[in-house]
Amino acid sequence: MATASTESGPEAPVFPDYMTNPNAVLADVNAEWRNSQPPDYSKTRKFFSETKQSSHTAGSLPELVENLVKNWEIEASFKTRLSDWRTIDPETFTFAVNELKPCSADHMLRVGTYNAIITPCDYYDPEHTDFHASHKTFKRMMPSFAWEVLEVHSGPPVVSFKWRHWGEMKNDYVGRNKKGEKVTVKANGQKIDIQGVTVAHLNDKLQVTGLKTTFDSNEMFRQMDPDGTAMKIIPEQDEGTSETPVEEAH
């Protein structure tokens, strides 16, 4: 880890900008972006500030970890050239959820973050949903889906932390289930709040080399449809309904 000399004591560590600024990678103008330009996170950041549970001290380990993960999510969702991802080591990076087989950075680049973390169920199946459709499904339903670190249990090079991911179901959910059927759940305006634990392995440059996340990916769908009665199958001939446009990134 790089350090900086000071006149009055031990050298202080120097952290990469993606650990000190949650929006650092949005300034990477020479990167290849999915929509030819960096995404707009302003509404999500505002929602985060207004509804977060934790307020971390500037420069504290929880804030550094939170910023790192937020920048990683931006890169994983919107940078289309793996060599532009600054938050990871592309050669060694792996991502795993629960007991599923770890996937590579290249796999995540192809399928997207949602498809990499959600297991097949009656509401959604990654096998029937590509990268674009997955982001459209969830970002239309929850225009803002904020993320925060709640607790950090250990520091680098192996960082274990508890997190929270939350939003409001403002628009109808429309997705493909494990049978390939198109399903919908009417918007209920309620908060969706999921939590989990992640273990991140960092190299000496403070880039992520591995993420292992443990959480219940079906919890989001249970909160969307608490009684299990709101989901409806949409006949194929009725699919040409109007859709709420996706306004911005998560």
Short mmCIF file of C-alpha atoms in Angstrom, two decimals:
data_model
loop_
_atom_site.label_atom_id
_atom_site.label_comp_id
_atom_site.label_asym_id
_atom_site.label_seq_id
_atom_site.Cartn_x
_atom_site.Cartn_y
_atom_site.Cartn_z
CA MET A 1 0.00 0.00 0.00
CA ALA A 2 1.38 3.42 -0.90
CA THR A 3 2.16 5.88 1.87
CA ALA A 4 2.70 9.62 2.12
CA SER A 5 5.30 11.30 4.29
CA THR A 6 4.19 13.69 7.03
CA GLU A 7 6.21 16.06 9.19
CA SER A 8 4.72 14.90 12.45
CA GLY A 9 4.71 11.17 12.70
CA PRO A 10 4.19 7.91 10.81
CA GLU A 11 3.47 7.96 7.12
CA ALA A 12 -0.22 7.96 6.28
CA PRO A 13 -1.58 5.48 3.73
CA VAL A 14 -2.54 6.82 0.32
CA PHE A 15 -5.78 5.34 -0.97
CA PRO A 16 -6.92 5.21 -4.60
CA ASP A 17 -9.62 7.70 -5.52
CA TYR A 18 -12.22 4.96 -5.85
CA MET A 19 -11.94 4.41 -2.08
CA THR A 20 -12.24 8.09 -1.13
CA ASN A 21 -14.94 9.19 -3.60
CA PRO A 22 -18.06 7.10 -4.36
CA ASN A 23 -18.25 8.60 -7.86
CA ALA A 24 -14.55 8.52 -8.77
CA VAL A 25 -14.77 6.27 -11.83
CA LEU A 26 -17.50 8.43 -13.37
CA ALA A 27 -14.69 10.83 -14.29
CA ASP A 28 -12.98 8.22 -16.49
CA VAL A 29 -13.73 10.03 -19.75
CA ASN A 30 -11.52 7.75 -21.85
CA ALA A 31 -13.27 4.58 -20.75
CA GLU A 32 -15.74 2.75 -22.98
CA TRP A 33 -19.20 3.31 -21.45
CA ARG A 34 -22.27 1.23 -22.17
CA ASN A 35 -24.32 4.21 -23.37
CA SER A 36 -21.33 6.10 -24.82
CA GLN A 37 -21.11 8.26 -21.69
CA PRO A 38 -20.91 7.84 -17.89
CA PRO A 39 -24.26 7.13 -16.20
CA ASP A 40 -26.11 9.59 -13.97
CA TYR A 41 -26.20 8.49 -10.31
CA SER A 42 -27.47 11.80 -8.90
CA LYS A 43 -30.97 10.60 -7.98
CA THR A 44 -29.67 7.43 -6.39
CA ARG A 45 -27.05 9.31 -4.38
CA LYS A 46 -29.75 11.73 -3.17
CA PHE A 47 -32.01 8.83 -2.17
CA PHE A 48 -29.05 7.24 -0.37
CA SER A 49 -28.31 10.40 1.62
CA GLU A 50 -31.94 10.79 2.65
CA THR A 51 -32.66 7.19 3.65
CA LYS A 52 -29.37 5.55 4.73
CA GLN A 53 -29.05 3.96 8.17
CA SER A 54 -25.31 4.53 8.70
CA SER A 55 -23.17 7.66 8.65
CA HIS A 56 -19.50 6.76 8.45
CA THR A 57 -16.65 9.02 9.50
CA ALA A 58 -14.71 10.40 6.52
CA GLY A 59 -11.66 8.25 5.89
CA SER A 60 -12.87 5.43 8.14
CA LEU A 61 -12.63 1.83 6.99
CA PRO A 62 -16.43 1.50 6.51
CA GLU A 63 -16.48 4.58 4.27
CA LEU A 64 -13.47 3.38 2.25
CA VAL A 65 -15.08 -0.02 1.70
CA GLU A 66 -18.43 1.54 0.82
CA ASN A 67 -16.83 3.79 -1.79
CA LEU A 68 -14.85 0.91 -3.26
CA VAL A 69 -17.94 -1.23 -3.76
CA LYS A 70 -19.97 1.65 -5.20
CA ASN A 71 -17.29 2.33 -7.78
CA TRP A 72 -16.99 -1.38 -8.55
CA GLU A 73 -20.75 -1.53 -9.18
CA ILE A 74 -20.53 1.41 -11.60
CA GLU A 75 -17.75 -0.27 -13.54
CA ALA A 76 -19.42 -3.68 -13.58
CA SER A 77 -22.70 -2.21 -14.79
CA PHE A 78 -21.54 0.43 -17.26
CA LYS A 79 -17.94 -0.01 -18.42
CA THR A 80 -17.90 -2.30 -21.44
CA ARG A 81 -14.12 -2.78 -21.69
CA LEU A 82 -12.68 -4.90 -18.91
CA SER A 83 -9.31 -3.15 -19.02
CA ASP A 84 -11.11 0.06 -17.93
CA TRP A 85 -12.23 -1.47 -14.63
CA ARG A 86 -9.88 0.16 -12.09
CA THR A 87 -11.41 -1.32 -8.94
CA ILE A 88 -10.40 -4.92 -9.75
CA ASP A 89 -7.51 -6.97 -11.04
CA PRO A 90 -9.14 -8.31 -14.24
CA GLU A 91 -6.71 -11.23 -14.48
CA THR A 92 -7.50 -12.70 -11.08
CA PHE A 93 -10.96 -11.36 -10.16
CA THR A 94 -13.70 -13.84 -9.25
CA PHE A 95 -17.21 -13.32 -7.93
CA ALA A 96 -19.26 -15.90 -6.04
CA VAL A 97 -22.69 -15.92 -4.40
CA ASN A 98 -23.55 -18.38 -1.64
CA GLU A 99 -22.38 -21.82 -2.76
CA LEU A 100 -22.49 -21.14 -6.50
CA LYS A 101 -19.38 -21.62 -8.61
CA PRO A 102 -17.27 -18.42 -8.80
CA CYS A 103 -17.48 -16.50 -12.06
CA SER A 104 -14.83 -14.39 -13.78
CA ALA A 105 -14.85 -10.68 -14.51
CA ASP A 106 -15.39 -11.49 -18.18
CA HIS A 107 -18.51 -13.51 -17.31
CA MET A 108 -19.90 -10.67 -15.22
CA LEU A 109 -19.21 -8.25 -18.05
CA ARG A 110 -21.33 -10.41 -20.36
CA VAL A 111 -24.28 -11.24 -18.10
CA GLY A 112 -24.44 -8.22 -15.74
CA THR A 113 -24.49 -7.91 -11.97
CA TYR A 114 -28.14 -8.89 -11.49
CA ASN A 115 -27.75 -12.12 -13.45
CA ALA A 116 -24.56 -12.92 -11.56
CA ILE A 117 -26.21 -12.74 -8.12
CA ILE A 118 -29.86 -13.85 -8.52
CA THR A 119 -30.75 -17.54 -8.52
CA PRO A 120 -33.67 -18.90 -10.59
CA CYS A 121 -37.13 -18.69 -9.00
CA ASP A 122 -40.81 -18.25 -9.82
CA TYR A 123 -40.23 -14.54 -10.50
CA TYR A 124 -36.89 -14.41 -12.31
CA ASP A 125 -34.33 -16.54 -14.09
CA PRO A 126 -31.00 -15.26 -15.45
CA GLU A 127 -31.10 -17.91 -18.17
CA HIS A 128 -34.07 -16.15 -19.77
CA THR A 129 -32.81 -12.58 -19.30
CA ASP A 130 -29.80 -10.92 -20.93
CA PHE A 131 -27.71 -8.05 -19.56
CA HIS A 132 -29.86 -5.25 -20.98
CA ALA A 133 -33.17 -6.85 -20.01
CA SER A 134 -32.03 -7.52 -16.44
CA HIS A 135 -31.05 -3.92 -15.80
CA LYS A 136 -34.23 -2.68 -17.44
CA THR A 137 -36.36 -4.98 -15.26
CA PHE A 138 -35.02 -3.81 -11.89
CA LYS A 139 -34.20 -0.19 -12.64
CA ARG A 140 -37.67 0.38 -14.06
CA MET A 141 -39.24 -1.15 -10.94
CA MET A 142 -36.96 0.75 -8.53
CA PRO A 143 -35.65 3.97 -10.11
CA SER A 144 -33.29 4.32 -7.13
CA PHE A 145 -31.69 1.27 -5.49
CA ALA A 146 -29.19 2.48 -2.89
CA TRP A 147 -26.41 0.50 -1.21
CA GLU A 148 -24.49 1.02 2.03
CA VAL A 149 -22.05 -0.69 4.35
CA LEU A 150 -23.52 -1.39 7.79
CA GLU A 151 -20.53 -2.98 9.52
CA VAL A 152 -16.94 -3.91 8.68
CA HIS A 153 -15.68 -6.98 10.48
CA SER A 154 -12.07 -7.11 9.23
CA GLY A 155 -9.64 -4.93 7.32
CA PRO A 156 -7.39 -5.43 4.26
CA PRO A 157 -6.25 -7.57 2.63
CA VAL A 158 -9.37 -9.63 3.48
CA VAL A 159 -12.32 -7.36 4.20
CA SER A 160 -15.52 -8.81 5.61
CA PHE A 161 -18.53 -6.53 5.80
CA LYS A 162 -22.30 -6.48 6.22
CA TRP A 163 -24.30 -4.42 3.74
CA ARG A 164 -27.79 -3.15 2.95
CA HIS A 165 -29.41 -2.65 -0.49
CA TRP A 166 -32.75 -0.86 -0.58
CA GLY A 167 -35.24 1.01 -2.75
CA GLU A 168 -38.94 1.61 -3.32
CA MET A 169 -41.14 -0.38 -5.68
CA LYS A 170 -42.44 2.57 -7.67
CA ASN A 171 -43.31 0.76 -10.90
CA ASP A 172 -44.58 -2.69 -11.86
CA TYR A 173 -42.12 -5.57 -11.90
CA VAL A 174 -41.92 -7.37 -15.24
CA GLY A 175 -39.53 -10.29 -15.70
CA ARG A 176 -39.04 -13.87 -16.90
CA ASN A 177 -39.34 -16.78 -14.48
CA LYS A 178 -37.53 -20.12 -14.49
CA LYS A 179 -40.09 -21.50 -16.95
CA GLY A 180 -39.39 -18.66 -19.35
CA GLU A 181 -42.82 -17.14 -18.73
CA LYS A 182 -43.25 -13.39 -18.59
CA VAL A 183 -44.52 -12.43 -15.12
CA THR A 184 -45.58 -9.18 -13.51
CA VAL A 185 -46.15 -7.86 -9.99
CA LYS A 186 -48.07 -4.63 -9.55
CA ALA A 187 -46.19 -1.78 -7.90
CA ASN A 188 -47.03 -1.43 -4.20
CA GLY A 189 -44.92 1.62 -3.32
CA GLN A 190 -43.31 -0.29 -0.45
CA LYS A 191 -39.66 -0.33 0.52
CA ILE A 192 -37.56 -3.30 -0.57
CA ASP A 193 -34.70 -3.82 1.87
CA ILE A 194 -32.23 -6.69 1.60
CA GLN A 195 -29.04 -7.38 3.53
CA GLY A 196 -26.06 -9.66 3.20
CA VAL A 197 -22.40 -10.27 4.01
CA THR A 198 -19.49 -10.03 1.59
CA VAL A 199 -15.85 -11.02 1.90
CA ALA A 200 -13.54 -9.06 -0.42
CA HIS A 201 -9.92 -9.99 -1.14
CA LEU A 202 -7.68 -7.05 -2.07
CA ASN A 203 -4.19 -6.96 -3.58
CA ASP A 204 -1.43 -4.55 -2.59
CA LYS A 205 -2.89 -1.92 -4.95
CA LEU A 206 -6.22 -2.19 -3.11
CA GLN A 207 -7.88 -3.70 -6.16
CA VAL A 208 -10.42 -6.45 -5.64
CA THR A 209 -9.24 -9.93 -6.60
CA GLY A 210 -12.25 -11.81 -5.25
CA LEU A 211 -15.74 -11.22 -3.86
CA LYS A 212 -17.77 -13.85 -2.00
CA THR A 213 -21.30 -12.74 -1.08
CA THR A 214 -23.78 -14.54 1.13
CA PHE A 215 -27.42 -13.46 1.02
CA ASP A 216 -30.93 -14.64 0.12
CA SER A 217 -31.54 -13.44 -3.44
CA ASN A 218 -35.21 -14.43 -3.22
CA GLU A 219 -35.84 -12.03 -0.32
CA MET A 220 -36.42 -9.18 -2.76
CA PHE A 221 -39.23 -11.09 -4.46
CA ARG A 222 -40.83 -12.03 -1.15
CA GLN A 223 -40.95 -8.35 -0.24
CA MET A 224 -42.41 -7.49 -3.65
CA ASP A 225 -45.16 -10.08 -3.19
CA PRO A 226 -45.49 -10.78 0.58
CA ASP A 227 -48.60 -12.95 0.28
CA GLY A 228 -47.47 -14.76 -2.86
CA THR A 229 -50.66 -13.67 -4.61
CA ALA A 230 -49.67 -10.59 -6.65
CA MET A 231 -47.68 -12.29 -9.39
CA LYS A 232 -49.45 -12.76 -12.72
CA ILE A 233 -48.39 -14.57 -15.87
CA ILE A 234 -48.58 -12.36 -18.96
CA PRO A 235 -49.76 -14.22 -22.09
CA GLU A 236 -47.32 -13.78 -24.95
CA GLN A 237 -49.92 -12.04 -27.12
CA ASP A 238 -50.41 -9.36 -24.43
CA GLU A 239 -46.75 -8.35 -24.14
CA GLY A 240 -47.03 -5.16 -26.14
CA THR A 241 -47.92 -3.00 -23.15
CA SER A 242 -46.39 0.39 -22.46
CA GLU A 243 -43.38 0.50 -20.15
CA THR A 244 -42.03 3.10 -17.77
CA PRO A 245 -38.67 4.31 -19.10
CA VAL A 246 -35.51 3.71 -17.11
CA GLU A 247 -34.38 7.11 -15.84
CA GLU A 248 -30.93 6.47 -14.43
CA ALA A 249 -28.44 4.11 -12.93
CA HIS A 250 -28.48 2.48 -9.51
#
